[in-house]
Every structure is written in structure tokens, then in C-alpha cells.
CSV table of C-alpha atoms in Angstrom, one decimal:
chain,number,residue,atom,x,y,z
C,509,ALA,CA,21.4,-34.6,71.7
C,510,GLY,CA,18.6,-33.3,69.5
C,511,CYS,CA,18.5,-30.3,67.2
C,512,GLY,CA,19.3,-27.8,69.9
C,513,ALA,CA,21.4,-24.7,70.5
C,514,ILE,CA,25.2,-24.8,70.2
C,515,CYS,CA,26.9,-26.0,73.3
C,516,HIS,CA,29.2,-23.4,75.0
C,517,ASP,CA,29.1,-24.3,78.6
C,518,ALA,CA,31.5,-27.2,78.6
C,519,GLY,CA,34.3,-25.9,76.4
C,520,MET,CA,34.7,-25.7,72.6
C,521,LYS,CA,32.9,-28.6,70.9
C,522,VAL,CA,34.2,-29.6,67.5
C,523,LEU,CA,32.9,-32.2,65.1
C,524,HIS,CA,35.4,-33.9,62.7
C,525,VAL,CA,33.9,-35.4,59.5
C,526,ILE,CA,36.0,-37.8,57.4
C,527,PRO,CA,34.9,-40.3,54.7
C,528,SER,CA,36.6,-43.3,56.3
C,529,LEU,CA,38.8,-44.2,59.2
C,530,SER,CA,39.9,-47.6,57.8
C,531,ALA,CA,43.5,-48.4,58.2
C,532,VAL,CA,43.7,-49.2,54.5
C,533,HIS,CA,43.7,-45.5,53.8
C,534,GLY,CA,47.0,-45.0,55.7
C,535,GLY,CA,48.1,-41.5,56.5
C,536,PRO,CA,44.6,-39.7,56.7
C,537,THR,CA,43.4,-42.2,59.2
C,538,ARG,CA,46.5,-42.0,61.4
C,539,ALA,CA,46.5,-38.2,61.2
C,540,LEU,CA,42.9,-37.9,62.3
C,541,ALA,CA,43.4,-40.2,65.2
C,542,LEU,CA,46.4,-38.1,66.4
C,543,MET,CA,44.4,-34.9,65.9
C,544,GLU,CA,41.6,-36.3,68.1
C,545,ARG,CA,44.1,-37.1,70.9
C,546,ALA,CA,46.0,-33.8,70.6
C,547,LEU,CA,42.8,-31.7,70.7
C,548,SER,CA,41.2,-33.7,73.5
C,549,GLY,CA,44.4,-33.2,75.6
C,550,LEU,CA,43.9,-29.4,75.2
C,551,GLY,CA,40.4,-29.5,76.6
C,552,VAL,CA,38.5,-29.5,73.3
C,553,GLN,CA,35.4,-31.7,73.2
C,554,VAL,CA,36.0,-33.8,70.1
C,555,GLU,CA,33.6,-36.0,68.2
C,556,THR,CA,34.1,-37.7,64.8
C,557,VAL,CA,31.6,-38.8,62.2
C,558,THR,CA,32.6,-41.2,59.4
C,559,SER,CA,31.3,-44.1,57.3
C,560,ASP,CA,31.7,-47.8,58.0
C,561,ASP,CA,34.0,-48.1,55.0
C,562,ASP,CA,36.9,-50.6,55.2
C,563,GLY,CA,38.1,-50.3,51.6
C,564,PRO,CA,36.4,-51.1,48.3
C,565,GLY,CA,33.5,-53.5,48.7
C,566,ARG,CA,34.1,-53.9,52.4
C,567,ARG,CA,32.6,-52.5,55.7
C,568,SER,CA,34.1,-52.4,59.1
C,569,GLY,CA,31.3,-54.0,61.0
C,570,LYS,CA,31.1,-51.2,63.4
C,571,PRO,CA,27.7,-50.5,65.0
C,572,CYS,CA,26.1,-47.7,62.9
C,573,GLY,CA,24.4,-44.5,64.1
C,574,VAL,CA,25.4,-44.9,67.8
C,575,PRO,CA,28.1,-43.1,69.8
C,576,LEU,CA,31.2,-45.2,70.4
C,577,ALA,CA,34.0,-44.4,72.7
C,578,GLU,CA,37.2,-44.8,70.7
C,579,ASN,CA,40.6,-43.2,70.8
C,580,GLY,CA,39.5,-41.1,73.8
C,581,VAL,CA,36.7,-39.4,71.8
C,582,THR,CA,33.2,-40.1,70.6
C,583,ARG,CA,32.9,-41.6,67.1
C,584,ARG,CA,29.8,-42.3,65.1
C,585,TYR,CA,29.9,-44.6,62.1
C,586,PHE,CA,27.2,-44.6,59.4
C,587,HIS,CA,26.4,-47.2,56.7
C,588,LYS,CA,28.2,-46.8,53.4
C,589,ARG,CA,25.5,-47.4,50.8
C,590,VAL,CA,27.9,-47.5,47.8
C,591,ASP,CA,31.7,-47.2,47.3
C,592,PHE,CA,31.4,-44.3,45.0
C,593,TYR,CA,32.2,-41.2,47.1
C,594,LYS,CA,31.5,-43.4,50.1
C,595,ALA,CA,27.9,-42.2,50.0
C,596,SER,CA,26.0,-42.5,53.3
C,597,PRO,CA,22.5,-40.9,53.2
C,598,ALA,CA,22.1,-41.9,56.9
C,599,MET,CA,25.1,-39.7,57.8
C,600,GLY,CA,23.7,-36.8,55.8
C,601,ARG,CA,20.4,-37.0,57.7
C,602,TRP,CA,22.2,-37.1,61.0
C,603,LEU,CA,24.4,-34.1,60.1
C,604,VAL,CA,21.3,-32.0,59.2
C,605,CYS,CA,19.7,-32.7,62.6
C,606,HIS,CA,22.8,-32.4,64.8
C,607,VAL,CA,25.1,-29.9,63.2
C,608,ARG,CA,23.9,-27.1,65.6
C,609,ASP,CA,25.2,-29.2,68.5
C,610,TYR,CA,28.7,-28.2,67.7
C,611,ASP,CA,30.6,-24.9,67.7
C,612,LEU,CA,32.6,-25.8,64.6
C,613,LEU,CA,33.1,-28.5,62.0
C,614,HIS,CA,36.5,-29.7,60.7
C,615,ILE,CA,35.9,-31.5,57.4
C,616,HIS,CA,38.5,-33.8,56.0
C,617,ALA,CA,38.8,-34.6,52.3
C,618,LEU,CA,37.0,-33.4,49.2
C,619,PHE,CA,35.2,-35.3,46.4
C,620,SER,CA,33.4,-37.3,48.9
C,621,TYR,CA,29.8,-37.5,50.1
C,622,SER,CA,30.6,-36.8,53.8
C,623,SER,CA,32.5,-33.6,53.0
C,624,MET,CA,29.7,-32.1,50.9
C,625,ALA,CA,26.9,-33.2,53.2
C,626,ALA,CA,28.7,-31.7,56.2
C,627,ALA,CA,29.5,-28.4,54.4
C,628,ARG,CA,25.9,-28.0,53.2
C,629,ALA,CA,24.5,-28.8,56.6
C,630,ALA,CA,26.8,-26.3,58.3
C,631,ARG,CA,26.1,-23.5,55.8
C,632,ARG,CA,22.3,-23.9,56.2
C,633,ALA,CA,22.6,-23.9,60.0
C,634,GLY,CA,25.1,-21.0,60.2
C,635,VAL,CA,27.8,-23.1,61.8
C,636,PRO,CA,31.4,-22.3,60.8
C,637,TYR,CA,33.5,-25.0,59.2
C,638,LEU,CA,37.0,-25.6,57.8
C,639,ILE,CA,38.1,-28.0,55.2
C,640,ARG,CA,41.3,-30.0,55.0
C,641,PRO,CA,41.5,-31.1,51.3
C,642,LEU,CA,43.9,-34.0,51.9
C,643,GLY,CA,45.9,-33.2,48.7
C,644,THR,CA,42.9,-33.5,46.5
C,645,LEU,CA,43.5,-30.0,45.1
C,646,ASN,CA,47.1,-30.8,44.1
C,647,ARG,CA,47.9,-31.1,40.4
C,648,TYR,CA,48.3,-34.8,40.8
C,649,GLY,CA,45.1,-35.2,42.8
C,650,VAL,CA,43.0,-33.2,40.3
C,651,SER,CA,44.4,-34.9,37.2
C,652,GLN,CA,44.2,-38.6,38.4
C,653,ARG,CA,41.2,-40.8,38.6
C,654,ARG,CA,38.2,-39.3,36.7
C,655,PRO,CA,39.7,-35.9,36.1
C,656,TRP,CA,36.7,-34.8,34.0
C,657,LEU,CA,34.3,-35.7,36.9
C,658,LYS,CA,36.5,-33.8,39.4
C,659,ARG,CA,36.5,-30.7,37.3
C,660,ALA,CA,32.7,-30.7,37.1
C,661,SER,CA,32.4,-31.5,40.8
C,662,LEU,CA,34.8,-28.8,41.6
C,663,ALA,CA,32.8,-26.2,39.8
C,664,LEU,CA,29.4,-27.3,41.1
C,665,LEU,CA,30.1,-28.7,44.6
C,666,GLU,CA,33.6,-28.3,46.0
C,667,GLY,CA,34.1,-24.7,44.8
C,668,PRO,CA,31.1,-23.3,46.6
C,669,ALA,CA,32.0,-25.3,49.8
C,670,LEU,CA,35.6,-24.0,49.7
C,671,ARG,CA,34.4,-20.4,49.2
C,672,ALA,CA,32.1,-20.5,52.2
C,673,ALA,CA,34.6,-22.2,54.5
C,674,ALA,CA,35.9,-20.2,57.4
C,675,ALA,CA,39.3,-21.6,56.5
C,676,VAL,CA,40.9,-24.2,54.3
C,677,HIS,CA,43.4,-26.2,56.2
C,678,PHE,CA,46.5,-27.1,54.2
C,679,THR,CA,49.3,-29.1,55.8
C,680,SER,CA,52.2,-27.6,53.8
C,681,VAL,CA,53.0,-24.5,51.9
C,682,ASP,CA,53.4,-26.6,48.8
C,683,GLU,CA,49.9,-28.0,49.1
C,684,GLN,CA,48.5,-24.5,49.5
C,685,ARG,CA,50.5,-23.2,46.5
C,686,GLU,CA,49.2,-25.9,44.2
C,687,ALA,CA,45.6,-25.4,45.4
C,688,GLU,CA,45.7,-21.7,44.9
C,689,ALA,CA,46.9,-22.3,41.3
C,690,LEU,CA,43.3,-23.4,40.6
C,691,ARG,CA,42.2,-19.8,41.2
C,692,LEU,CA,39.5,-20.8,43.7
C,693,PRO,CA,38.5,-18.1,46.2
C,694,LEU,CA,39.5,-19.6,49.6
C,695,ARG,CA,41.0,-18.6,53.0
C,696,GLY,CA,44.1,-20.8,53.2
C,697,VAL,CA,45.9,-21.6,56.5
C,698,VAL,CA,48.9,-23.9,56.8
C,699,ILE,CA,49.1,-26.1,59.9
C,700,PRO,CA,51.4,-29.2,59.5
C,701,LEU,CA,50.3,-32.5,60.8
C,702,GLY,CA,51.8,-33.9,63.9
C,703,VAL,CA,53.4,-37.2,64.8
C,704,GLU,CA,54.1,-38.8,68.2
C,705,ALA,CA,57.5,-39.9,69.5
C,706,GLY,CA,57.2,-43.4,70.7
C,707,PRO,CA,59.2,-45.3,73.4
C,708,PRO,CA,62.6,-46.9,72.5
C,709,ALA,CA,61.9,-49.7,70.1
C,710,ASP,CA,63.3,-53.3,70.0
C,711,VAL,CA,65.2,-53.4,66.7
C,712,ALA,CA,65.4,-57.2,66.8
C,713,LEU,CA,61.6,-57.5,66.7
C,714,VAL,CA,61.2,-56.8,62.9
C,715,ARG,CA,64.1,-59.1,62.1
C,716,ALA,CA,62.6,-61.9,64.0
C,717,GLN,CA,59.3,-61.4,62.2
C,718,PHE,CA,60.8,-61.3,58.7
C,719,ALA,CA,63.5,-63.9,58.2
C,720,GLY,CA,64.5,-62.5,54.9
C,721,LEU,CA,66.1,-59.5,56.7
C,722,ALA,CA,68.4,-61.7,58.7
C,723,ASP,CA,71.1,-59.3,60.0
C,724,ALA,CA,71.4,-57.4,56.7
C,725,PRO,CA,71.2,-53.6,56.6
C,726,TYR,CA,67.9,-52.4,55.1
C,727,LEU,CA,66.1,-49.4,53.6
C,728,LEU,CA,62.5,-48.8,54.6
C,729,TYR,CA,59.5,-47.9,52.5
C,730,LEU,CA,56.5,-47.5,54.8
C,731,SER,CA,53.3,-46.3,53.3
C,732,ARG,CA,50.3,-47.5,51.3
C,733,LEU,CA,51.1,-49.4,48.1
C,734,ASP,CA,49.5,-47.1,45.5
C,735,PRO,CA,50.7,-46.0,42.0
C,736,LYS,CA,51.2,-42.4,43.2
C,737,LYS,CA,53.9,-43.7,45.6
C,738,ASN,CA,56.1,-44.6,42.7
C,739,LEU,CA,57.2,-48.0,44.0
C,740,GLU,CA,57.9,-49.0,40.5
C,741,GLY,CA,60.6,-46.3,40.3
C,742,LEU,CA,62.0,-47.4,43.7
C,743,LEU,CA,62.2,-51.0,42.7
C,744,GLU,CA,64.0,-50.2,39.4
C,745,ALA,CA,66.4,-47.9,41.3
C,746,PHE,CA,67.1,-50.6,43.9
C,747,SER,CA,68.0,-53.1,41.2
C,748,ARG,CA,70.5,-50.6,39.8
C,749,LEU,CA,72.4,-50.0,43.0
C,750,PRO,CA,76.2,-50.7,42.6
C,751,SER,CA,77.2,-54.3,43.5
C,752,GLU,CA,78.9,-53.2,46.7
C,753,TRP,CA,75.4,-52.6,48.2
C,754,SER,CA,74.1,-56.1,47.1
C,755,ALA,CA,73.7,-57.1,50.8
C,756,VAL,CA,71.3,-54.2,51.5
C,757,ARG,CA,67.6,-55.2,51.7
C,758,LEU,CA,64.5,-53.2,51.0
C,759,LEU,CA,61.7,-53.6,53.5
C,760,VAL,CA,58.4,-52.7,51.9
C,761,ALA,CA,55.8,-52.1,54.7
C,762,GLY,CA,52.3,-51.3,53.5
C,763,SER,CA,49.2,-52.8,51.9
C,764,GLY,CA,47.3,-52.1,48.8
C,765,GLU,CA,44.9,-53.6,46.2
C,766,ALA,CA,45.8,-57.3,45.7
C,767,GLY,CA,46.3,-57.0,41.9
C,768,TYR,CA,48.6,-54.0,42.2
C,769,VAL,CA,50.7,-55.6,45.0
C,770,ALA,CA,51.0,-58.8,42.8
C,771,ALA,CA,52.2,-56.6,39.9
C,772,LEU,CA,54.8,-55.0,42.1
C,773,GLN,CA,56.0,-58.3,43.3
C,774,ASP,CA,56.3,-59.6,39.8
C,775,GLN,CA,58.3,-56.5,38.9
C,776,ALA,CA,60.7,-57.2,41.8
C,777,THR,CA,61.1,-60.8,40.7
C,778,GLY,CA,61.8,-59.8,37.1
C,779,LEU,CA,64.5,-57.4,38.3
C,780,GLY,CA,66.2,-60.1,40.2
C,781,LEU,CA,65.2,-58.8,43.6
C,782,ALA,CA,63.1,-61.7,44.9
C,783,ASP,CA,65.6,-62.3,47.8
C,784,ARG,CA,66.4,-58.6,48.5
C,785,VAL,CA,62.9,-57.1,48.8
C,786,ILE,CA,60.8,-58.1,51.8
C,787,TRP,CA,57.1,-57.6,51.6
C,788,ALA,CA,56.0,-56.9,55.1
C,789,GLY,CA,52.4,-55.9,54.6
C,790,HIS,CA,50.8,-53.3,56.9
C,791,LEU,CA,52.8,-52.8,60.1
C,792,GLU,CA,51.5,-51.2,63.3
C,793,GLY,CA,52.5,-50.8,66.9
C,794,GLU,CA,55.8,-52.3,68.2
C,795,LEU,CA,56.6,-54.0,64.9
C,796,LYS,CA,56.3,-50.7,63.0
C,797,ALA,CA,58.4,-49.0,65.6
C,798,SER,CA,61.0,-51.7,65.3
C,799,ALA,CA,61.1,-51.3,61.5
C,800,LEU,CA,61.7,-47.6,61.8
C,801,ALA,CA,64.3,-48.0,64.5
C,802,GLY,CA,66.5,-50.5,62.6
C,803,ALA,CA,66.5,-49.0,59.1
C,804,LEU,CA,69.4,-47.2,57.5
C,805,ALA,CA,67.1,-44.7,55.8
C,806,PHE,CA,63.5,-44.1,54.8
C,807,VAL,CA,62.5,-43.9,51.1
C,808,LEU,CA,59.3,-42.4,49.7
C,809,PRO,CA,59.8,-41.3,46.1
C,810,SER,CA,56.1,-40.3,45.6
C,811,PHE,CA,54.8,-38.3,42.7
C,812,SER,CA,52.5,-36.4,45.1
C,813,GLU,CA,51.9,-36.2,48.9
C,814,ASN,CA,50.0,-33.3,50.4
C,815,PHE,CA,52.1,-33.7,53.5
C,816,GLY,CA,53.7,-37.1,53.9
C,817,ILE,CA,52.9,-38.3,57.4
C,818,ALA,CA,54.9,-41.5,57.0
C,819,ALA,CA,57.9,-39.3,56.2
C,820,ALA,CA,57.2,-37.2,59.3
C,821,GLU,CA,57.1,-40.4,61.4
C,822,ALA,CA,60.4,-41.5,59.9
C,823,LEU,CA,61.9,-38.1,60.8
C,824,MET,CA,60.7,-38.4,64.4
C,825,ALA,CA,62.4,-41.8,64.5
C,826,GLY,CA,65.6,-40.2,63.5
C,827,LEU,CA,65.8,-41.6,60.0
C,828,PRO,CA,67.5,-39.9,57.0
C,829,CYS,CA,64.8,-39.5,54.3
C,830,VAL,CA,65.0,-39.8,50.6
C,831,LEU,CA,61.7,-38.2,49.3
C,832,GLY,CA,60.2,-37.5,45.9
C,833,HIS,CA,60.0,-33.8,45.1
C,834,GLY,CA,56.2,-34.4,45.1
C,835,VAL,CA,56.2,-35.0,48.9
C,836,ALA,CA,55.2,-31.7,50.3
C,837,ILE,CA,57.7,-31.6,53.1
C,838,ALA,CA,60.6,-32.6,51.0
C,839,GLY,CA,61.9,-29.0,50.7
C,840,GLU,CA,62.0,-28.6,54.5
C,841,VAL,CA,63.7,-31.9,54.8
C,842,VAL,CA,66.5,-30.9,52.4
C,843,GLU,CA,66.8,-27.4,53.9
C,844,SER,CA,67.2,-28.8,57.4
C,845,GLY,CA,69.8,-31.3,56.3
C,846,ALA,CA,67.6,-34.3,57.2
C,847,GLY,CA,67.6,-36.0,53.8
C,848,LEU,CA,67.5,-35.7,50.0
C,849,ALA,CA,64.9,-35.0,47.4
C,850,VAL,CA,64.6,-36.9,44.1
C,851,THR,CA,62.8,-36.7,40.8
C,852,PRO,CA,60.6,-39.8,40.2
C,853,ASP,CA,63.0,-41.4,37.7
C,854,ALA,CA,65.2,-44.4,38.8
C,855,ALA,CA,68.5,-42.6,38.0
C,856,SER,CA,67.8,-39.8,40.5
C,857,ILE,CA,66.7,-42.3,43.2
C,858,VAL,CA,69.8,-44.4,42.6
C,859,ALA,CA,72.0,-41.4,43.1
C,860,ALA,CA,70.4,-40.4,46.4
C,861,LEU,CA,70.4,-43.9,47.8
C,862,THR,CA,74.1,-44.3,46.9
C,863,THR,CA,74.9,-41.0,48.6
C,864,VAL,CA,73.1,-42.1,51.8
C,865,LEU,CA,74.6,-45.6,51.8
C,866,ALA,CA,78.2,-44.5,51.0
C,867,ASP,CA,78.6,-41.9,53.8
C,868,PRO,CA,77.9,-43.2,57.3
C,869,GLN,CA,79.0,-39.9,58.9
C,870,GLY,CA,76.7,-37.9,56.7
C,871,ARG,CA,73.9,-40.4,57.4
C,872,ASN,CA,74.4,-39.8,61.1
C,873,GLN,CA,74.2,-36.1,60.6
C,874,MET,CA,71.0,-36.4,58.6
C,875,ALA,CA,69.6,-38.6,61.4
C,876,ALA,CA,70.2,-36.0,64.0
C,877,ALA,CA,68.8,-33.2,61.8
C,878,ALA,CA,65.7,-35.4,61.1
C,879,LYS,CA,64.9,-35.8,64.8
C,880,ALA,CA,65.4,-32.1,65.4
C,881,LEU,CA,63.2,-31.1,62.5
C,882,ALA,CA,60.4,-33.4,63.6
C,883,GLN,CA,60.4,-32.3,67.2
C,884,ARG,CA,60.5,-28.6,66.1
C,885,ALA,CA,57.9,-28.6,63.4
C,886,TYR,CA,55.9,-31.9,63.4
C,887,SER,CA,55.1,-32.7,67.1
C,888,ALA,CA,51.5,-33.5,68.0
C,889,GLU,CA,51.5,-30.8,70.7
C,890,THR,CA,52.5,-28.1,68.1
C,891,MET,CA,49.7,-29.2,65.8
C,892,GLY,CA,47.1,-29.3,68.5
C,893,GLU,CA,48.0,-25.8,69.8
C,894,ARG,CA,47.9,-24.3,66.3
C,895,LEU,CA,44.5,-25.9,65.6
C,896,VAL,CA,43.0,-24.6,68.8
C,897,ALA,CA,44.2,-21.1,68.0
C,898,LEU,CA,42.7,-21.4,64.5
C,899,TYR,CA,39.4,-22.6,65.9
C,900,GLN,CA,39.3,-19.7,68.4
C,901,GLN,CA,40.1,-17.2,65.7
C,902,ILE,CA,37.2,-18.6,63.5
C,903,LEU,CA,34.7,-18.5,66.4
C,904,LYS,CA,35.7,-14.9,67.3
C,905,ARG,CA,35.0,-13.9,63.6
């Protein structure tokens, strides 16, 4: 399509813009893929624009600048010139020319080239857009990694983009509350992310893959390996569990920067956990489903999560959850009886893990509440319907 009129004759046409769809970024990539499928299933014409980023210093090798059929939608990848803000001038030029081909833009993330290029192109073309900040406006997000640059960028770039957005899509009430504390004029809307319920999983699969599990009971950490996830606190807590739980293993499923992962593994060895912590790396598909199905509980003691899609997946799998207070859905999990919330210190994590391990009946009750909460609040269908209603409201305005 060229620089033409907005298409109305074949249903609502929405363009999603996200800095990267690499699996190394974990939750944001999985959430966008599910959003594509949910919206397509409701008759929305979905296309996605992103860079060819595959982590620092790496590119995905995807053909750039051409439409690709992926995940049931059309995706376009553009060359990432530098890692900083994943800048892609080719993407910017394409957006300027083609933004009018869409009824609405759904922009994911802030403090990135793609987000600002898309917002600027949409404003100039008179096309409405909404922004999903991905937790970048949380206290933790604003204060970590170049906070001085983020403050300047927020005043000059992100602030105007947020003010002009038809809506700012938050995925939890806590995320919205923290963002509004910045006193930025914006139109906030809360729509939680969705997760899919998979088919029954083979619990033996993950044990066959990782011999260290043997037939031992295990706790599951499943997320990126990143400092904000507070794995250091979890490892310290795991080493302090009472001796009666010495047979319990910790399955750490996720990938991260090599140096950081090595430091975590060194910490585990220093704590005497070399045989009790299994480093599984990134898990997908049947192996991931097996890990979820066989665990006693899910643990994510993060300092900050704007939603916590890995936690929502664990809830959908019927796992009791031990979550850091910084995980945005932790309050709902506790309120529904699906798990416990902890402060990021080891003592609090130890207390919660001991409670879960020591009470099989209570654990079963949490598991049932977890499944019910996920089906009620975090299903893909619910998310898709809420997004379509928001899009329609914006277009009517």
C-alpha cells in the first residue's frame, strides 16, 4: 500500500509498533504475540512493525522491509542501526509513508526509537494512537538505567507523546497509579494482558530433560534473568529453607546476559546450592508446559513488574504463586487466595516458601483459586474483547 486513505472497507485495521519481538525480551514479546492472535480472532486486521533486534549486538536475520506472514498476521522487520534505543531510520521512513493506511496505532514501550517515530508520524497524519508503556513509567523503570537521560527524554519526547495519545494502555491498576504519580497529563485505561490455557502437559517431560530434578519436588522460577527479578534474593532465601525441605529443588527457567547468569550461578554455588538449583535456560512449548504442570509453586520475587505475564501463565496452569510486592498483579493474587506476596528480602521470601511447602491442603486451595483467577481476569478472549471495545471508543471520538 502507498500513502493513501485510511482503509475502512475491510474492518478495523490496527498497526502494532514494538521495538523488538526477540524471545530474549520475554514477557513483552509473548504478550504482543497473544494480542495479535486474540485481535485477529475478533476480526481486526492486525499488522505489526518492529526492528530486527535479537538482543544486544545481535540481529534476527529476518528479511527487512517486506511483509511476512507470522503468527497469523502481517509483520514487517526493519534494520536496527544501533542498539541504543534500537534506532531504525528505515522504520521511521516507512511509518511516515504508511501510517495513514491504518485506522489506529497501538504503540508498545517508551524510551525507544520505534515508539517516538510512530507517535510523531501518527500525530502529523491525524491518526489516533495509544501507548502501552511496558512498565517504563513505574518508579523502578524511571530510576534504573540512565535515570538522568530518561528524565530529559520524558520532558522532551515521551511527555508530549503521552499527552497526545488517545489512551495510555496500562495492564494493571498499580502500573497506572505509579505512572500518574509523575503528574503527566494522560488518558489512562487499564486492560490486563491475557494468557492462553494450553492442553494437558506431560509432567515427565521436564524431568527427563533435566536429570538434576530426578523425582524431587521443585519450585519454579520462569522469567528473564535480570537484576530487577531479584533472583539474588530468591537464591539466598532458598539456601535458608529449613532442613526438612532439603530435597526440594529450584528450577530456574530463563535466559539473560552471560555475565549476569554466571554471577548468579556462582552465588548459588557459594550458598551450597549447586545440586539443588537446576538452570534450565529459556523454555518454550511442551517443555515449558511440563515445567509449569509439575511444579509445587511459582516464585517471582521481582522488585518491579508492570504486569507479570509469567505469573499469569503460572496462575492459568493452576500454580500457587509467591510474588514480590513489585509484581503488579500480586495484590489480586493475594486477594483471591491464589498465593502470597513478599518484600524483596530473603527473610520474607523464606517465610512465604515455608508456608506454601508446609501446607499441602492450603497449597491445593491456592492452586484452585489461581486457575479461577486466571480464567476470570487474564484470559486471551477477555483481553481481546476489551481492546476492541477501546479501539472502537477511540475511533468514535
